């Protein structure tokens, strides 16, 4: 069994880290800008039919956010600074100890819509063996398309359980027929029309107990 976890909702508090980074980069409030960037980024990943790197989705999304807010800055340069900052984005409090606890029960990996270089900068990279890192760059698909989950299951070589937090990740994995444990995190709610996982957990230690 391979247990994969989402990177930027289940493991990393991306809104806190990304908002702080955008505030430093632009000198203004970061939360509104982050929310616009994040929404545009996810929409780009969902709608574009050909694969492009996560960094390019991110650049297009920041350009759209700047345009909406009337920000006169270079989205390319600022995207590079934003993605360079992911090593400063905080882990959720249970991750540093909870991920090794989970790894003692099962093979652990990450299933994420990022490029390898972005993942390598995060604080999660040192906690997961590279063989279990299933990025969009490696699988050539983006959530919530079924292809990324099905290709991840093929790479698993057996049973795959995906630990998801965001509504779109839960919805996409369930639609692809993947076993899901929904990990509750602040600021994330399920889509009532996107299916409800049979198993939920409050932290990674509970995930480990459920999979024992």
PDB file of C-alpha atoms in Angstrom:
ATOM      1  CA  UNK A   1       0.000   0.000   0.000  1.00  0.00           C
ATOM      2  CA  UNK A   2       1.159   3.510  -0.856  1.00  0.00           C
ATOM      3  CA  UNK A   3      -0.333   6.415   1.089  1.00  0.00           C
ATOM      4  CA  UNK A   4      -0.031   9.720  -0.755  1.00  0.00           C
ATOM      5  CA  UNK A   5      -0.746  13.127   0.708  1.00  0.00           C
ATOM      6  CA  UNK A   6      -1.510  16.425  -0.936  1.00  0.00           C
ATOM      7  CA  UNK A   7       1.302  18.946  -0.537  1.00  0.00           C
ATOM      8  CA  UNK A   8      -0.228  22.420  -0.355  1.00  0.00           C
ATOM      9  CA  UNK A   9      -3.244  21.700   1.825  1.00  0.00           C
ATOM     10  CA  UNK A  10      -2.699  18.481   3.773  1.00  0.00           C
ATOM     11  CA  UNK A  11       0.971  19.096   4.640  1.00  0.00           C
ATOM     12  CA  UNK A  12       1.820  22.761   4.052  1.00  0.00           C
ATOM     13  CA  UNK A  13      -0.212  25.740   5.242  1.00  0.00           C
ATOM     14  CA  UNK A  14       0.101  27.296   1.820  1.00  0.00           C
ATOM     15  CA  UNK A  15      -2.255  30.220   2.351  1.00  0.00           C
ATOM     16  CA  UNK A  16      -0.283  31.482   5.354  1.00  0.00           C
ATOM     17  CA  UNK A  17       3.067  30.993   3.635  1.00  0.00           C
ATOM     18  CA  UNK A  18       2.028  32.251   0.220  1.00  0.00           C
ATOM     19  CA  UNK A  19       0.229  35.310   1.586  1.00  0.00           C
ATOM     20  CA  UNK A  20       3.281  36.307   3.617  1.00  0.00           C
ATOM     21  CA  UNK A  21       5.545  35.855   0.603  1.00  0.00           C
ATOM     22  CA  UNK A  22       3.325  37.959  -1.659  1.00  0.00           C
ATOM     23  CA  UNK A  23       3.151  40.678   0.990  1.00  0.00           C
ATOM     24  CA  UNK A  24       6.964  40.795   1.074  1.00  0.00           C
ATOM     25  CA  UNK A  25       7.231  40.793  -2.714  1.00  0.00           C
ATOM     26  CA  UNK A  26       4.627  43.487  -3.406  1.00  0.00           C
ATOM     27  CA  UNK A  27       4.733  45.513  -0.194  1.00  0.00           C
ATOM     28  CA  UNK A  28       0.951  45.233   0.153  1.00  0.00           C
ATOM     29  CA  UNK A  29      -1.634  42.951   1.767  1.00  0.00           C
ATOM     30  CA  UNK A  30      -0.966  39.391   0.698  1.00  0.00           C
ATOM     31  CA  UNK A  31      -4.148  37.488   1.529  1.00  0.00           C
ATOM     32  CA  UNK A  32      -6.388  38.899  -1.212  1.00  0.00           C
ATOM     33  CA  UNK A  33      -3.638  38.580  -3.784  1.00  0.00           C
ATOM     34  CA  UNK A  34      -2.901  34.996  -2.717  1.00  0.00           C
ATOM     35  CA  UNK A  35      -6.565  34.019  -2.950  1.00  0.00           C
ATOM     36  CA  UNK A  36      -6.861  35.440  -6.473  1.00  0.00           C
ATOM     37  CA  UNK A  37      -3.599  33.819  -7.552  1.00  0.00           C
ATOM     38  CA  UNK A  38      -4.548  30.465  -6.048  1.00  0.00           C
ATOM     39  CA  UNK A  39      -7.985  30.427  -7.664  1.00  0.00           C
ATOM     40  CA  UNK A  40      -6.602  31.407 -11.084  1.00  0.00           C
ATOM     41  CA  UNK A  41      -3.812  28.851 -10.765  1.00  0.00           C
ATOM     42  CA  UNK A  42      -6.248  26.032 -10.027  1.00  0.00           C
ATOM     43  CA  UNK A  43      -8.536  27.111 -12.843  1.00  0.00           C
ATOM     44  CA  UNK A  44      -5.605  27.105 -15.270  1.00  0.00           C
ATOM     45  CA  UNK A  45      -4.557  23.612 -14.175  1.00  0.00           C
ATOM     46  CA  UNK A  46      -8.128  22.376 -14.571  1.00  0.00           C
ATOM     47  CA  UNK A  47      -8.919  23.948 -17.928  1.00  0.00           C
ATOM     48  CA  UNK A  48      -5.714  23.740 -19.973  1.00  0.00           C
ATOM     49  CA  UNK A  49      -5.742  20.589 -22.096  1.00  0.00           C
ATOM     50  CA  UNK A  50      -2.009  20.406 -22.725  1.00  0.00           C
ATOM     51  CA  UNK A  51       0.530  19.968 -19.936  1.00  0.00           C
ATOM     52  CA  UNK A  52       2.654  22.968 -19.018  1.00  0.00           C
ATOM     53  CA  UNK A  53       4.864  23.348 -15.924  1.00  0.00           C
ATOM     54  CA  UNK A  54       3.361  24.440 -12.630  1.00  0.00           C
ATOM     55  CA  UNK A  55       5.616  27.496 -12.745  1.00  0.00           C
ATOM     56  CA  UNK A  56       3.947  28.604 -15.982  1.00  0.00           C
ATOM     57  CA  UNK A  57       0.451  28.103 -14.554  1.00  0.00           C
ATOM     58  CA  UNK A  58       1.604  30.166 -11.586  1.00  0.00           C
ATOM     59  CA  UNK A  59       2.928  32.975 -13.787  1.00  0.00           C
ATOM     60  CA  UNK A  60      -0.280  33.174 -15.785  1.00  0.00           C
ATOM     61  CA  UNK A  61      -2.305  33.157 -12.559  1.00  0.00           C
ATOM     62  CA  UNK A  62      -0.263  35.959 -10.997  1.00  0.00           C
ATOM     63  CA  UNK A  63      -0.603  38.022 -14.176  1.00  0.00           C
ATOM     64  CA  UNK A  64      -4.381  37.576 -13.969  1.00  0.00           C
ATOM     65  CA  UNK A  65      -4.418  38.515 -10.270  1.00  0.00           C
ATOM     66  CA  UNK A  66      -2.299  41.615 -10.913  1.00  0.00           C
ATOM     67  CA  UNK A  67      -4.607  42.639 -13.745  1.00  0.00           C
ATOM     68  CA  UNK A  68      -7.692  42.273 -11.551  1.00  0.00           C
ATOM     69  CA  UNK A  69      -6.175  44.327  -8.745  1.00  0.00           C
ATOM     70  CA  UNK A  70      -4.472  46.880 -10.979  1.00  0.00           C
ATOM     71  CA  UNK A  71      -0.981  45.948  -9.764  1.00  0.00           C
ATOM     72  CA  UNK A  72       1.769  47.191 -12.113  1.00  0.00           C
ATOM     73  CA  UNK A  73       4.489  44.620 -11.524  1.00  0.00           C
ATOM     74  CA  UNK A  74       6.334  41.949 -13.529  1.00  0.00           C
ATOM     75  CA  UNK A  75       4.432  38.683 -12.914  1.00  0.00           C
ATOM     76  CA  UNK A  76       7.275  36.562 -14.280  1.00  0.00           C
ATOM     77  CA  UNK A  77       9.888  37.888 -11.887  1.00  0.00           C
ATOM     78  CA  UNK A  78       7.470  37.886  -8.960  1.00  0.00           C
ATOM     79  CA  UNK A  79       6.366  34.319  -9.669  1.00  0.00           C
ATOM     80  CA  UNK A  80       9.988  33.202  -9.523  1.00  0.00           C
ATOM     81  CA  UNK A  81      10.349  34.916  -6.132  1.00  0.00           C
ATOM     82  CA  UNK A  82       7.082  33.405  -4.904  1.00  0.00           C
ATOM     83  CA  UNK A  83       8.041  29.850  -5.856  1.00  0.00           C
ATOM     84  CA  UNK A  84      11.538  30.346  -4.465  1.00  0.00           C
ATOM     85  CA  UNK A  85       9.904  31.129  -1.104  1.00  0.00           C
ATOM     86  CA  UNK A  86       8.084  27.807  -0.634  1.00  0.00           C
ATOM     87  CA  UNK A  87      10.807  26.595   1.720  1.00  0.00           C
ATOM     88  CA  UNK A  88       9.587  29.231   4.163  1.00  0.00           C
ATOM     89  CA  UNK A  89       5.942  28.152   4.000  1.00  0.00           C
ATOM     90  CA  UNK A  90       5.006  26.480   7.297  1.00  0.00           C
ATOM     91  CA  UNK A  91       4.028  22.886   7.796  1.00  0.00           C
ATOM     92  CA  UNK A  92       0.869  22.162   9.716  1.00  0.00           C
ATOM     93  CA  UNK A  93       1.822  21.525  13.375  1.00  0.00           C
ATOM     94  CA  UNK A  94       1.422  17.725  13.274  1.00  0.00           C
ATOM     95  CA  UNK A  95       3.425  17.108  10.101  1.00  0.00           C
ATOM     96  CA  UNK A  96       7.030  17.006  11.336  1.00  0.00           C
ATOM     97  CA  UNK A  97       6.251  14.184  13.779  1.00  0.00           C
ATOM     98  CA  UNK A  98       3.082  12.792  12.222  1.00  0.00           C
ATOM     99  CA  UNK A  99       4.512  12.034   8.797  1.00  0.00           C
ATOM    100  CA  UNK A 100       7.259   9.743  10.199  1.00  0.00           C
ATOM    101  CA  UNK A 101       4.600   8.076  12.377  1.00  0.00           C
ATOM    102  CA  UNK A 102       2.546   7.400   9.275  1.00  0.00           C
ATOM    103  CA  UNK A 103       5.631   6.168   7.414  1.00  0.00           C
ATOM    104  CA  UNK A 104       6.125   3.567  10.149  1.00  0.00           C
ATOM    105  CA  UNK A 105       2.767   2.042   9.144  1.00  0.00           C
ATOM    106  CA  UNK A 106       2.884   2.280   5.336  1.00  0.00           C
ATOM    107  CA  UNK A 107       4.833   3.542   2.356  1.00  0.00           C
ATOM    108  CA  UNK A 108       4.310   7.286   2.239  1.00  0.00           C
ATOM    109  CA  UNK A 109       4.406   9.612  -0.726  1.00  0.00           C
ATOM    110  CA  UNK A 110       3.164  12.954  -2.001  1.00  0.00           C
ATOM    111  CA  UNK A 111       0.713  13.509  -4.867  1.00  0.00           C
ATOM    112  CA  UNK A 112       0.853  17.147  -5.890  1.00  0.00           C
ATOM    113  CA  UNK A 113       0.256  19.588  -8.750  1.00  0.00           C
ATOM    114  CA  UNK A 114       3.805  20.973  -8.655  1.00  0.00           C
ATOM    115  CA  UNK A 115       7.078  20.780 -10.534  1.00  0.00           C
ATOM    116  CA  UNK A 116       9.883  18.703  -9.038  1.00  0.00           C
ATOM    117  CA  UNK A 117      11.991  21.811  -8.384  1.00  0.00           C
ATOM    118  CA  UNK A 118       9.192  23.446  -6.400  1.00  0.00           C
ATOM    119  CA  UNK A 119       8.644  20.330  -4.302  1.00  0.00           C
ATOM    120  CA  UNK A 120      12.376  20.037  -3.595  1.00  0.00           C
ATOM    121  CA  UNK A 121      12.353  23.469  -1.927  1.00  0.00           C
ATOM    122  CA  UNK A 122       9.548  22.638   0.523  1.00  0.00           C
ATOM    123  CA  UNK A 123       9.994  21.477   4.085  1.00  0.00           C
ATOM    124  CA  UNK A 124       8.246  18.237   3.147  1.00  0.00           C
ATOM    125  CA  UNK A 125      11.000  17.136   0.759  1.00  0.00           C
ATOM    126  CA  UNK A 126      13.295  15.906   3.514  1.00  0.00           C
ATOM    127  CA  UNK A 127      10.495  13.864   5.087  1.00  0.00           C
ATOM    128  CA  UNK A 128       9.562  11.721   2.056  1.00  0.00           C
ATOM    129  CA  UNK A 129      11.583   9.282  -0.048  1.00  0.00           C
ATOM    130  CA  UNK A 130      11.933  10.446  -3.628  1.00  0.00           C
ATOM    131  CA  UNK A 131      10.421   7.235  -4.982  1.00  0.00           C
ATOM    132  CA  UNK A 132       7.102   8.233  -3.415  1.00  0.00           C
ATOM    133  CA  UNK A 133       7.084  11.766  -4.833  1.00  0.00           C
ATOM    134  CA  UNK A 134       4.397  11.888  -7.538  1.00  0.00           C
ATOM    135  CA  UNK A 135       4.353  15.378  -8.969  1.00  0.00           C
ATOM    136  CA  UNK A 136       2.408  16.709 -11.902  1.00  0.00           C
ATOM    137  CA  UNK A 137       5.718  17.002 -13.728  1.00  0.00           C
ATOM    138  CA  UNK A 138       6.301  13.275 -13.341  1.00  0.00           C
ATOM    139  CA  UNK A 139       2.737  12.168 -14.077  1.00  0.00           C
ATOM    140  CA  UNK A 140       1.996  14.774 -16.789  1.00  0.00           C
ATOM    141  CA  UNK A 141      -1.475  15.540 -15.440  1.00  0.00           C
ATOM    142  CA  UNK A 142      -3.084  17.912 -12.970  1.00  0.00           C
ATOM    143  CA  UNK A 143      -5.740  17.498 -10.318  1.00  0.00           C
ATOM    144  CA  UNK A 144      -8.672  17.193 -10.420  1.00  0.00           C
ATOM    145  CA  UNK A 145      -8.383  15.270 -13.718  1.00  0.00           C
ATOM    146  CA  UNK A 146      -8.691  11.506 -13.189  1.00  0.00           C
ATOM    147  CA  UNK A 147      -5.455  10.820 -15.074  1.00  0.00           C
ATOM    148  CA  UNK A 148      -3.203  12.024 -12.264  1.00  0.00           C
ATOM    149  CA  UNK A 149      -4.850   9.737  -9.717  1.00  0.00           C
ATOM    150  CA  UNK A 150      -4.927   6.727 -12.036  1.00  0.00           C
ATOM    151  CA  UNK A 151      -1.279   7.208 -13.015  1.00  0.00           C
ATOM    152  CA  UNK A 152      -0.399   7.518  -9.327  1.00  0.00           C
ATOM    153  CA  UNK A 153      -2.128   4.198  -8.659  1.00  0.00           C
ATOM    154  CA  UNK A 154      -0.135   2.608 -11.470  1.00  0.00           C
ATOM    155  CA  UNK A 155       3.088   3.944  -9.939  1.00  0.00           C
ATOM    156  CA  UNK A 156       2.017   2.592  -6.553  1.00  0.00           C
ATOM    157  CA  UNK A 157       2.040  -0.927  -7.945  1.00  0.00           C
ATOM    158  CA  UNK A 158      -0.831  -1.950  -5.702  1.00  0.00           C
ATOM    159  CA  UNK A 159      -3.259  -0.305  -3.327  1.00  0.00           C
ATOM    160  CA  UNK A 160      -3.268   3.493  -3.254  1.00  0.00           C
ATOM    161  CA  UNK A 161      -4.815   5.547  -0.460  1.00  0.00           C
ATOM    162  CA  UNK A 162      -4.824   9.297  -0.973  1.00  0.00           C
ATOM    163  CA  UNK A 163      -4.973  11.695   1.986  1.00  0.00           C
ATOM    164  CA  UNK A 164      -6.686  14.821   0.693  1.00  0.00           C
ATOM    165  CA  UNK A 165      -7.815  18.059   2.297  1.00  0.00           C
ATOM    166  CA  UNK A 166      -9.090  20.444  -0.383  1.00  0.00           C
ATOM    167  CA  UNK A 167     -12.528  20.020  -1.911  1.00  0.00           C
ATOM    168  CA  UNK A 168     -11.204  19.626  -5.443  1.00  0.00           C
ATOM    169  CA  UNK A 169      -8.663  16.978  -4.404  1.00  0.00           C
ATOM    170  CA  UNK A 170     -11.284  14.968  -2.526  1.00  0.00           C
ATOM    171  CA  UNK A 171     -13.699  15.274  -5.438  1.00  0.00           C
ATOM    172  CA  UNK A 172     -11.114  14.336  -8.052  1.00  0.00           C
ATOM    173  CA  UNK A 173      -9.788  11.304  -6.192  1.00  0.00           C
ATOM    174  CA  UNK A 174     -13.261   9.957  -5.451  1.00  0.00           C
ATOM    175  CA  UNK A 175     -14.320  10.447  -9.072  1.00  0.00           C
ATOM    176  CA  UNK A 176     -11.272   8.452 -10.173  1.00  0.00           C
ATOM    177  CA  UNK A 177     -12.205   5.595  -7.850  1.00  0.00           C
ATOM    178  CA  UNK A 178      -9.290   6.130  -5.457  1.00  0.00           C
ATOM    179  CA  UNK A 179      -9.539   5.363  -1.745  1.00  0.00           C
ATOM    180  CA  UNK A 180      -9.597   8.660   0.146  1.00  0.00           C
ATOM    181  CA  UNK A 181      -8.936   9.680   3.724  1.00  0.00           C
ATOM    182  CA  UNK A 182     -10.080  13.250   4.189  1.00  0.00           C
ATOM    183  CA  UNK A 183      -7.686  15.166   6.469  1.00  0.00           C
ATOM    184  CA  UNK A 184      -9.415  18.148   8.045  1.00  0.00           C
ATOM    185  CA  UNK A 185      -7.450  21.400   8.006  1.00  0.00           C
ATOM    186  CA  UNK A 186      -8.473  24.980   8.897  1.00  0.00           C
ATOM    187  CA  UNK A 187      -9.917  26.946   5.999  1.00  0.00           C
ATOM    188  CA  UNK A 188     -10.919  23.910   3.936  1.00  0.00           C
ATOM    189  CA  UNK A 189     -14.466  22.655   3.473  1.00  0.00           C
ATOM    190  CA  UNK A 190     -15.871  19.816   1.420  1.00  0.00           C
ATOM    191  CA  UNK A 191     -17.935  20.436  -1.689  1.00  0.00           C
ATOM    192  CA  UNK A 192     -21.377  18.994  -0.826  1.00  0.00           C
ATOM    193  CA  UNK A 193     -21.809  17.970  -4.467  1.00  0.00           C
ATOM    194  CA  UNK A 194     -18.348  16.453  -4.768  1.00  0.00           C
ATOM    195  CA  UNK A 195     -18.813  13.303  -2.726  1.00  0.00           C
ATOM    196  CA  UNK A 196     -18.057  12.542   0.896  1.00  0.00           C
ATOM    197  CA  UNK A 197     -15.206  10.218   1.903  1.00  0.00           C
ATOM    198  CA  UNK A 198     -16.118   7.438   4.288  1.00  0.00           C
ATOM    199  CA  UNK A 199     -13.014   8.104   6.394  1.00  0.00           C
ATOM    200  CA  UNK A 200     -11.936  11.410   7.946  1.00  0.00           C
ATOM    201  CA  UNK A 201      -9.095  12.306  10.312  1.00  0.00           C
ATOM    202  CA  UNK A 202      -8.131  15.310  12.382  1.00  0.00           C
ATOM    203  CA  UNK A 203      -4.350  14.909  12.080  1.00  0.00           C
ATOM    204  CA  UNK A 204      -1.678  12.599  10.695  1.00  0.00           C
ATOM    205  CA  UNK A 205      -1.499  10.544  13.882  1.00  0.00           C
ATOM    206  CA  UNK A 206      -5.161   9.674  13.432  1.00  0.00           C
ATOM    207  CA  UNK A 207      -4.504   8.799   9.798  1.00  0.00           C
ATOM    208  CA  UNK A 208      -1.784   6.398  10.957  1.00  0.00           C
ATOM    209  CA  UNK A 209      -4.160   4.779  13.459  1.00  0.00           C
ATOM    210  CA  UNK A 210      -6.905   4.418  10.861  1.00  0.00           C
ATOM    211  CA  UNK A 211      -4.536   2.681   8.449  1.00  0.00           C
ATOM    212  CA  UNK A 212      -3.041   0.338  11.063  1.00  0.00           C
TER     213      UNK A 212
END
